[in-house]
Amino acid sequence: MNQNITLSLEKEILQRGKIIAAQKNTSVSKMLGDLLKEMTEKEQAYEAAKRKALQHLQKGYHLGGKIEWTREALYDG
């Protein structure tokens, strides 16, 4: 479902936007809607990747190897 909004733009920017929209055979409204959609999708993807990366960091990684010493042995002496 679409919803109308009111927006305030500098006159020169709107004029250039109309020219670009006409060259692309679309409307300023469609261009702005597409841009906003792209921005929100990128933001959602970024947040999902960030959550996944933080989960991996919290889980930790086993890098191999084996601890064959004790704390006491390290500080004995």
PDB file of N, CA and C in Angstrom:
ATOM      1  N   MET A   1       0.836  -1.179   0.000  1.00  0.00           N
ATOM      2  CA  MET A   1       0.000   0.000   0.000  1.00  0.00           C
ATOM      3  C   MET A   1       0.883   1.247   0.000  1.00  0.00           C
ATOM      4  N   ASN A   2       0.638   2.131  -0.889  1.00  0.00           N
ATOM      5  CA  ASN A   2       1.407   3.372  -0.974  1.00  0.00           C
ATOM      6  C   ASN A   2       0.791   4.432  -0.091  1.00  0.00           C
ATOM      7  N   GLN A   3       1.645   5.336   0.366  1.00  0.00           N
ATOM      8  CA  GLN A   3       1.174   6.452   1.172  1.00  0.00           C
ATOM      9  C   GLN A   3       1.853   7.723   0.674  1.00  0.00           C
ATOM     10  N   ASN A   4       1.086   8.753   0.515  1.00  0.00           N
ATOM     11  CA  ASN A   4       1.632  10.030   0.065  1.00  0.00           C
ATOM     12  C   ASN A   4       2.318  10.744   1.216  1.00  0.00           C
ATOM     13  N   ILE A   5       3.387  11.487   0.866  1.00  0.00           N
ATOM     14  CA  ILE A   5       4.070  12.324   1.851  1.00  0.00           C
ATOM     15  C   ILE A   5       4.280  13.703   1.242  1.00  0.00           C
ATOM     16  N   THR A   6       4.545  14.659   2.091  1.00  0.00           N
ATOM     17  CA  THR A   6       4.884  15.998   1.632  1.00  0.00           C
ATOM     18  C   THR A   6       6.357  16.209   1.919  1.00  0.00           C
ATOM     19  N   LEU A   7       7.039  16.770   0.935  1.00  0.00           N
ATOM     20  CA  LEU A   7       8.470  16.960   1.102  1.00  0.00           C
ATOM     21  C   LEU A   7       8.863  18.335   0.619  1.00  0.00           C
ATOM     22  N   SER A   8       9.880  18.860   1.222  1.00  0.00           N
ATOM     23  CA  SER A   8      10.353  20.186   0.867  1.00  0.00           C
ATOM     24  C   SER A   8      11.761  20.064   0.304  1.00  0.00           C
ATOM     25  N   LEU A   9      11.927  20.533  -0.935  1.00  0.00           N
ATOM     26  CA  LEU A   9      13.222  20.465  -1.609  1.00  0.00           C
ATOM     27  C   LEU A   9      13.578  21.831  -2.160  1.00  0.00           C
ATOM     28  N   GLU A  10      14.869  22.060  -2.325  1.00  0.00           N
ATOM     29  CA  GLU A  10      15.292  23.290  -2.986  1.00  0.00           C
ATOM     30  C   GLU A  10      14.796  23.247  -4.432  1.00  0.00           C
ATOM     31  N   LYS A  11      14.363  24.382  -4.922  1.00  0.00           N
ATOM     32  CA  LYS A  11      13.774  24.459  -6.256  1.00  0.00           C
ATOM     33  C   LYS A  11      14.726  23.927  -7.328  1.00  0.00           C
ATOM     34  N   GLU A  12      15.999  24.292  -7.247  1.00  0.00           N
ATOM     35  CA  GLU A  12      16.978  23.867  -8.247  1.00  0.00           C
ATOM     36  C   GLU A  12      17.158  22.347  -8.232  1.00  0.00           C
ATOM     37  N   ILE A  13      17.180  21.766  -7.053  1.00  0.00           N
ATOM     38  CA  ILE A  13      17.334  20.313  -6.952  1.00  0.00           C
ATOM     39  C   ILE A  13      16.120  19.616  -7.538  1.00  0.00           C
ATOM     40  N   LEU A  14      14.935  20.125  -7.255  1.00  0.00           N
ATOM     41  CA  LEU A  14      13.722  19.537  -7.806  1.00  0.00           C
ATOM     42  C   LEU A  14      13.715  19.635  -9.332  1.00  0.00           C
ATOM     43  N   GLN A  15      14.137  20.769  -9.861  1.00  0.00           N
ATOM     44  CA  GLN A  15      14.180  20.931 -11.316  1.00  0.00           C
ATOM     45  C   GLN A  15      15.145  19.924 -11.946  1.00  0.00           C
ATOM     46  N   ARG A  16      16.330  19.768 -11.355  1.00  0.00           N
ATOM     47  CA  ARG A  16      17.291  18.801 -11.892  1.00  0.00           C
ATOM     48  C   ARG A  16      16.751  17.374 -11.746  1.00  0.00           C
ATOM     49  N   GLY A  17      16.069  17.118 -10.645  1.00  0.00           N
ATOM     50  CA  GLY A  17      15.460  15.806 -10.428  1.00  0.00           C
ATOM     51  C   GLY A  17      14.406  15.491 -11.473  1.00  0.00           C
ATOM     52  N   LYS A  18      13.614  16.484 -11.829  1.00  0.00           N
ATOM     53  CA  LYS A  18      12.590  16.293 -12.862  1.00  0.00           C
ATOM     54  C   LYS A  18      13.223  15.970 -14.213  1.00  0.00           C
ATOM     55  N   ILE A  19      14.339  16.618 -14.508  1.00  0.00           N
ATOM     56  CA  ILE A  19      15.033  16.352 -15.780  1.00  0.00           C
ATOM     57  C   ILE A  19      15.554  14.922 -15.806  1.00  0.00           C
ATOM     58  N   ILE A  20      16.178  14.515 -14.704  1.00  0.00           N
ATOM     59  CA  ILE A  20      16.702  13.143 -14.619  1.00  0.00           C
ATOM     60  C   ILE A  20      15.561  12.136 -14.726  1.00  0.00           C
ATOM     61  N   ALA A  21      14.469  12.405 -14.026  1.00  0.00           N
ATOM     62  CA  ALA A  21      13.316  11.505 -14.070  1.00  0.00           C
ATOM     63  C   ALA A  21      12.775  11.392 -15.503  1.00  0.00           C
ATOM     64  N   ALA A  22      12.678  12.510 -16.204  1.00  0.00           N
ATOM     65  CA  ALA A  22      12.176  12.495 -17.581  1.00  0.00           C
ATOM     66  C   ALA A  22      13.119  11.695 -18.489  1.00  0.00           C
ATOM     67  N   GLN A  23      14.426  11.855 -18.273  1.00  0.00           N
ATOM     68  CA  GLN A  23      15.396  11.110 -19.077  1.00  0.00           C
ATOM     69  C   GLN A  23      15.287   9.604 -18.830  1.00  0.00           C
ATOM     70  N   LYS A  24      14.882   9.245 -17.627  1.00  0.00           N
ATOM     71  CA  LYS A  24      14.751   7.827 -17.276  1.00  0.00           C
ATOM     72  C   LYS A  24      13.322   7.319 -17.462  1.00  0.00           C
ATOM     73  N   ASN A  25      12.473   8.187 -17.996  1.00  0.00           N
ATOM     74  CA  ASN A  25      11.080   7.832 -18.254  1.00  0.00           C
ATOM     75  C   ASN A  25      10.365   7.372 -16.975  1.00  0.00           C
ATOM     76  N   THR A  26      10.563   8.120 -15.907  1.00  0.00           N
ATOM     77  CA  THR A  26       9.927   7.810 -14.626  1.00  0.00           C
ATOM     78  C   THR A  26       9.531   9.122 -13.963  1.00  0.00           C
ATOM     79  N   SER A  27       9.128   9.056 -12.721  1.00  0.00           N
ATOM     80  CA  SER A  27       8.740  10.271 -11.996  1.00  0.00           C
ATOM     81  C   SER A  27       9.714  10.516 -10.848  1.00  0.00           C
ATOM     82  N   VAL A  28       9.730  11.743 -10.380  1.00  0.00           N
ATOM     83  CA  VAL A  28      10.550  12.093  -9.217  1.00  0.00           C
ATOM     84  C   VAL A  28      10.089  11.261  -8.024  1.00  0.00           C
ATOM     85  N   SER A  29       8.805  11.104  -7.885  1.00  0.00           N
ATOM     86  CA  SER A  29       8.253  10.320  -6.782  1.00  0.00           C
ATOM     87  C   SER A  29       8.759   8.878  -6.820  1.00  0.00           C
ATOM     88  N   LYS A  30       8.750   8.266  -8.000  1.00  0.00           N
ATOM     89  CA  LYS A  30       9.227   6.884  -8.144  1.00  0.00           C
ATOM     90  C   LYS A  30      10.720   6.803  -7.858  1.00  0.00           C
ATOM     91  N   MET A  31      11.493   7.769  -8.364  1.00  0.00           N
ATOM     92  CA  MET A  31      12.939   7.773  -8.115  1.00  0.00           C
ATOM     93  C   MET A  31      13.229   7.871  -6.619  1.00  0.00           C
ATOM     94  N   LEU A  32      12.549   8.780  -5.932  1.00  0.00           N
ATOM     95  CA  LEU A  32      12.770   8.939  -4.493  1.00  0.00           C
ATOM     96  C   LEU A  32      12.319   7.704  -3.727  1.00  0.00           C
ATOM     97  N   GLY A  33      11.199   7.124  -4.147  1.00  0.00           N
ATOM     98  CA  GLY A  33      10.719   5.904  -3.504  1.00  0.00           C
ATOM     99  C   GLY A  33      11.707   4.753  -3.670  1.00  0.00           C
ATOM    100  N   ASP A  34      12.241   4.614  -4.889  1.00  0.00           N
ATOM    101  CA  ASP A  34      13.223   3.561  -5.153  1.00  0.00           C
ATOM    102  C   ASP A  34      14.500   3.778  -4.346  1.00  0.00           C
ATOM    103  N   LEU A  35      14.941   5.016  -4.261  1.00  0.00           N
ATOM    104  CA  LEU A  35      16.145   5.338  -3.493  1.00  0.00           C
ATOM    105  C   LEU A  35      15.947   5.037  -2.010  1.00  0.00           C
ATOM    106  N   LEU A  36      14.801   5.422  -1.474  1.00  0.00           N
ATOM    107  CA  LEU A  36      14.516   5.161  -0.067  1.00  0.00           C
ATOM    108  C   LEU A  36      14.414   3.660   0.199  1.00  0.00           C
ATOM    109  N   LYS A  37      13.803   2.936  -0.721  1.00  0.00           N
ATOM    110  CA  LYS A  37      13.705   1.478  -0.580  1.00  0.00           C
ATOM    111  C   LYS A  37      15.096   0.848  -0.563  1.00  0.00           C
ATOM    112  N   GLU A  38      15.953   1.267  -1.494  1.00  0.00           N
ATOM    113  CA  GLU A  38      17.318   0.743  -1.566  1.00  0.00           C
ATOM    114  C   GLU A  38      18.082   1.044  -0.267  1.00  0.00           C
ATOM    115  N   MET A  39      17.935   2.250   0.238  1.00  0.00           N
ATOM    116  CA  MET A  39      18.635   2.631   1.473  1.00  0.00           C
ATOM    117  C   MET A  39      18.170   1.794   2.659  1.00  0.00           C
ATOM    118  N   THR A  40      16.868   1.581   2.769  1.00  0.00           N
ATOM    119  CA  THR A  40      16.356   0.813   3.899  1.00  0.00           C
ATOM    120  C   THR A  40      16.747  -0.657   3.785  1.00  0.00           C
ATOM    121  N   GLU A  41      16.772  -1.187   2.572  1.00  0.00           N
ATOM    122  CA  GLU A  41      17.189  -2.580   2.386  1.00  0.00           C
ATOM    123  C   GLU A  41      18.663  -2.760   2.742  1.00  0.00           C
ATOM    124  N   LYS A  42      19.503  -1.805   2.337  1.00  0.00           N
ATOM    125  CA  LYS A  42      20.924  -1.870   2.684  1.00  0.00           C
ATOM    126  C   LYS A  42      21.120  -1.779   4.190  1.00  0.00           C
ATOM    127  N   GLU A  43      20.359  -0.925   4.832  1.00  0.00           N
ATOM    128  CA  GLU A  43      20.457  -0.777   6.293  1.00  0.00           C
ATOM    129  C   GLU A  43      20.054  -2.064   6.991  1.00  0.00           C
ATOM    130  N   GLN A  44      18.979  -2.697   6.517  1.00  0.00           N
ATOM    131  CA  GLN A  44      18.546  -3.965   7.107  1.00  0.00           C
ATOM    132  C   GLN A  44      19.604  -5.047   6.913  1.00  0.00           C
ATOM    133  N   ALA A  45      20.195  -5.106   5.728  1.00  0.00           N
ATOM    134  CA  ALA A  45      21.234  -6.103   5.455  1.00  0.00           C
ATOM    135  C   ALA A  45      22.454  -5.857   6.336  1.00  0.00           C
ATOM    136  N   TYR A  46      22.818  -4.597   6.513  1.00  0.00           N
ATOM    137  CA  TYR A  46      23.956  -4.251   7.368  1.00  0.00           C
ATOM    138  C   TYR A  46      23.690  -4.682   8.809  1.00  0.00           C
ATOM    139  N   GLU A  47      22.504  -4.375   9.320  1.00  0.00           N
ATOM    140  CA  GLU A  47      22.172  -4.733  10.697  1.00  0.00           C
ATOM    141  C   GLU A  47      22.163  -6.246  10.884  1.00  0.00           C
ATOM    142  N   ALA A  48      21.662  -6.989   9.904  1.00  0.00           N
ATOM    143  CA  ALA A  48      21.654  -8.449   9.992  1.00  0.00           C
ATOM    144  C   ALA A  48      23.080  -8.990  10.002  1.00  0.00           C
ATOM    145  N   ALA A  49      23.941  -8.444   9.152  1.00  0.00           N
ATOM    146  CA  ALA A  49      25.340  -8.889   9.103  1.00  0.00           C
ATOM    147  C   ALA A  49      26.052  -8.543  10.404  1.00  0.00           C
ATOM    148  N   LYS A  50      25.743  -7.380  10.956  1.00  0.00           N
ATOM    149  CA  LYS A  50      26.357  -6.972  12.225  1.00  0.00           C
ATOM    150  C   LYS A  50      25.943  -7.903  13.356  1.00  0.00           C
ATOM    151  N   ARG A  51      24.646  -8.234  13.409  1.00  0.00           N
ATOM    152  CA  ARG A  51      24.173  -9.168  14.444  1.00  0.00           C
ATOM    153  C   ARG A  51      24.862 -10.524  14.317  1.00  0.00           C
ATOM    154  N   LYS A  52      24.983 -11.009  13.087  1.00  0.00           N
ATOM    155  CA  LYS A  52      25.617 -12.307  12.842  1.00  0.00           C
ATOM    156  C   LYS A  52      27.089 -12.273  13.258  1.00  0.00           C
ATOM    157  N   ALA A  53      27.791 -11.208  12.918  1.00  0.00           N
ATOM    158  CA  ALA A  53      29.203 -11.088  13.277  1.00  0.00           C
ATOM    159  C   ALA A  53      29.372 -11.029  14.790  1.00  0.00           C
ATOM    160  N   LEU A  54      28.493 -10.301  15.476  1.00  0.00           N
ATOM    161  CA  LEU A  54      28.578 -10.214  16.938  1.00  0.00           C
ATOM    162  C   LEU A  54      28.286 -11.559  17.588  1.00  0.00           C
ATOM    163  N   GLN A  55      27.365 -12.315  17.011  1.00  0.00           N
ATOM    164  CA  GLN A  55      27.088 -13.659  17.534  1.00  0.00           C
ATOM    165  C   GLN A  55      28.312 -14.553  17.394  1.00  0.00           C
ATOM    166  N   HIS A  56      28.992 -14.454  16.259  1.00  0.00           N
ATOM    167  CA  HIS A  56      30.208 -15.251  16.056  1.00  0.00           C
ATOM    168  C   HIS A  56      31.283 -14.855  17.066  1.00  0.00           C
ATOM    169  N   LEU A  57      31.416 -13.557  17.304  1.00  0.00           N
ATOM    170  CA  LEU A  57      32.428 -13.098  18.259  1.00  0.00           C
ATOM    171  C   LEU A  57      32.098 -13.555  19.675  1.00  0.00           C
ATOM    172  N   GLN A  58      30.833 -13.507  20.050  1.00  0.00           N
ATOM    173  CA  GLN A  58      30.438 -13.944  21.392  1.00  0.00           C
ATOM    174  C   GLN A  58      30.645 -15.438  21.561  1.00  0.00           C
ATOM    175  N   LYS A  59      30.409 -16.191  20.514  1.00  0.00           N
ATOM    176  CA  LYS A  59      30.594 -17.635  20.566  1.00  0.00           C
ATOM    177  C   LYS A  59      32.076 -17.973  20.678  1.00  0.00           C
ATOM    178  N   GLY A  60      32.896 -17.210  20.013  1.00  0.00           N
ATOM    179  CA  GLY A  60      34.331 -17.438  20.027  1.00  0.00           C
ATOM    180  C   GLY A  60      34.733 -18.449  18.968  1.00  0.00           C
ATOM    181  N   TYR A  61      36.005 -18.582  18.797  1.00  0.00           N
ATOM    182  CA  TYR A  61      36.546 -19.491  17.795  1.00  0.00           C
ATOM    183  C   TYR A  61      37.573 -20.405  18.448  1.00  0.00           C
ATOM    184  N   HIS A  62      37.539 -21.652  18.101  1.00  0.00           N
ATOM    185  CA  HIS A  62      38.570 -22.581  18.549  1.00  0.00           C
ATOM    186  C   HIS A  62      39.664 -22.546  17.495  1.00  0.00           C
ATOM    187  N   LEU A  63      40.821 -22.106  17.891  1.00  0.00           N
ATOM    188  CA  LEU A  63      41.911 -21.942  16.943  1.00  0.00           C
ATOM    189  C   LEU A  63      42.875 -23.122  16.947  1.00  0.00           C
ATOM    190  N   GLY A  64      42.445 -24.176  17.583  1.00  0.00           N
ATOM    191  CA  GLY A  64      43.299 -25.359  17.620  1.00  0.00           C
ATOM    192  C   GLY A  64      44.231 -25.297  18.823  1.00  0.00           C
ATOM    193  N   GLY A  65      45.082 -26.268  18.887  1.00  0.00           N
ATOM    194  CA  GLY A  65      46.050 -26.285  19.979  1.00  0.00           C
ATOM    195  C   GLY A  65      45.439 -26.809  21.259  1.00  0.00           C
ATOM    196  N   LYS A  66      46.294 -26.949  22.218  1.00  0.00           N
ATOM    197  CA  LYS A  66      45.886 -27.522  23.492  1.00  0.00           C
ATOM    198  C   LYS A  66      46.682 -26.848  24.597  1.00  0.00           C
ATOM    199  N   ILE A  67      46.042 -26.465  25.662  1.00  0.00           N
ATOM    200  CA  ILE A  67      46.741 -25.857  26.793  1.00  0.00           C
ATOM    201  C   ILE A  67      47.329 -26.981  27.637  1.00  0.00           C
ATOM    202  N   GLU A  68      48.642 -26.984  27.728  1.00  0.00           N
ATOM    203  CA  GLU A  68      49.316 -28.051  28.465  1.00  0.00           C
ATOM    204  C   GLU A  68      50.022 -27.520  29.702  1.00  0.00           C
ATOM    205  N   TRP A  69      49.692 -26.324  30.135  1.00  0.00           N
ATOM    206  CA  TRP A  69      50.292 -25.752  31.317  1.00  0.00           C
ATOM    207  C   TRP A  69      49.199 -25.281  32.250  1.00  0.00           C
ATOM    208  N   THR A  70      49.557 -25.029  33.459  1.00  0.00           N
ATOM    209  CA  THR A  70      48.605 -24.512  34.431  1.00  0.00           C
ATOM    210  C   THR A  70      49.038 -23.104  34.818  1.00  0.00           C
ATOM    211  N   ARG A  71      48.128 -22.382  35.335  1.00  0.00           N
ATOM    212  CA  ARG A  71      48.416 -21.026  35.807  1.00  0.00           C
ATOM    213  C   ARG A  71      49.517 -21.056  36.857  1.00  0.00           C
ATOM    214  N   GLU A  72      49.419 -22.007  37.755  1.00  0.00           N
ATOM    215  CA  GLU A  72      50.392 -22.108  38.834  1.00  0.00           C
ATOM    216  C   GLU A  72      51.805 -22.361  38.286  1.00  0.00           C
ATOM    217  N   ALA A  73      51.886 -23.216  37.264  1.00  0.00           N
ATOM    218  CA  ALA A  73      53.203 -23.512  36.673  1.00  0.00           C
ATOM    219  C   ALA A  73      53.822 -22.278  36.026  1.00  0.00           C
ATOM    220  N   LEU A  74      52.992 -21.426  35.453  1.00  0.00           N
ATOM    221  CA  LEU A  74      53.501 -20.216  34.815  1.00  0.00           C
ATOM    222  C   LEU A  74      54.052 -19.233  35.836  1.00  0.00           C
ATOM    223  N   TYR A  75      53.405 -19.140  36.980  1.00  0.00           N
ATOM    224  CA  TYR A  75      53.802 -18.165  37.972  1.00  0.00           C
ATOM    225  C   TYR A  75      54.642 -18.762  39.103  1.00  0.00           C
ATOM    226  N   ASP A  76      55.080 -19.973  38.942  1.00  0.00           N
ATOM    227  CA  ASP A  76      55.920 -20.633  39.933  1.00  0.00           C
ATOM    228  C   ASP A  76      57.375 -20.275  39.641  1.00  0.00           C
ATOM    229  N   GLY A  77      57.882 -19.432  40.362  1.00  0.00           N
ATOM    230  CA  GLY A  77      59.302 -19.214  40.147  1.00  0.00           C
ATOM    231  C   GLY A  77      59.649 -17.837  40.017  1.00  0.00           C
TER     232      GLY A  77
END
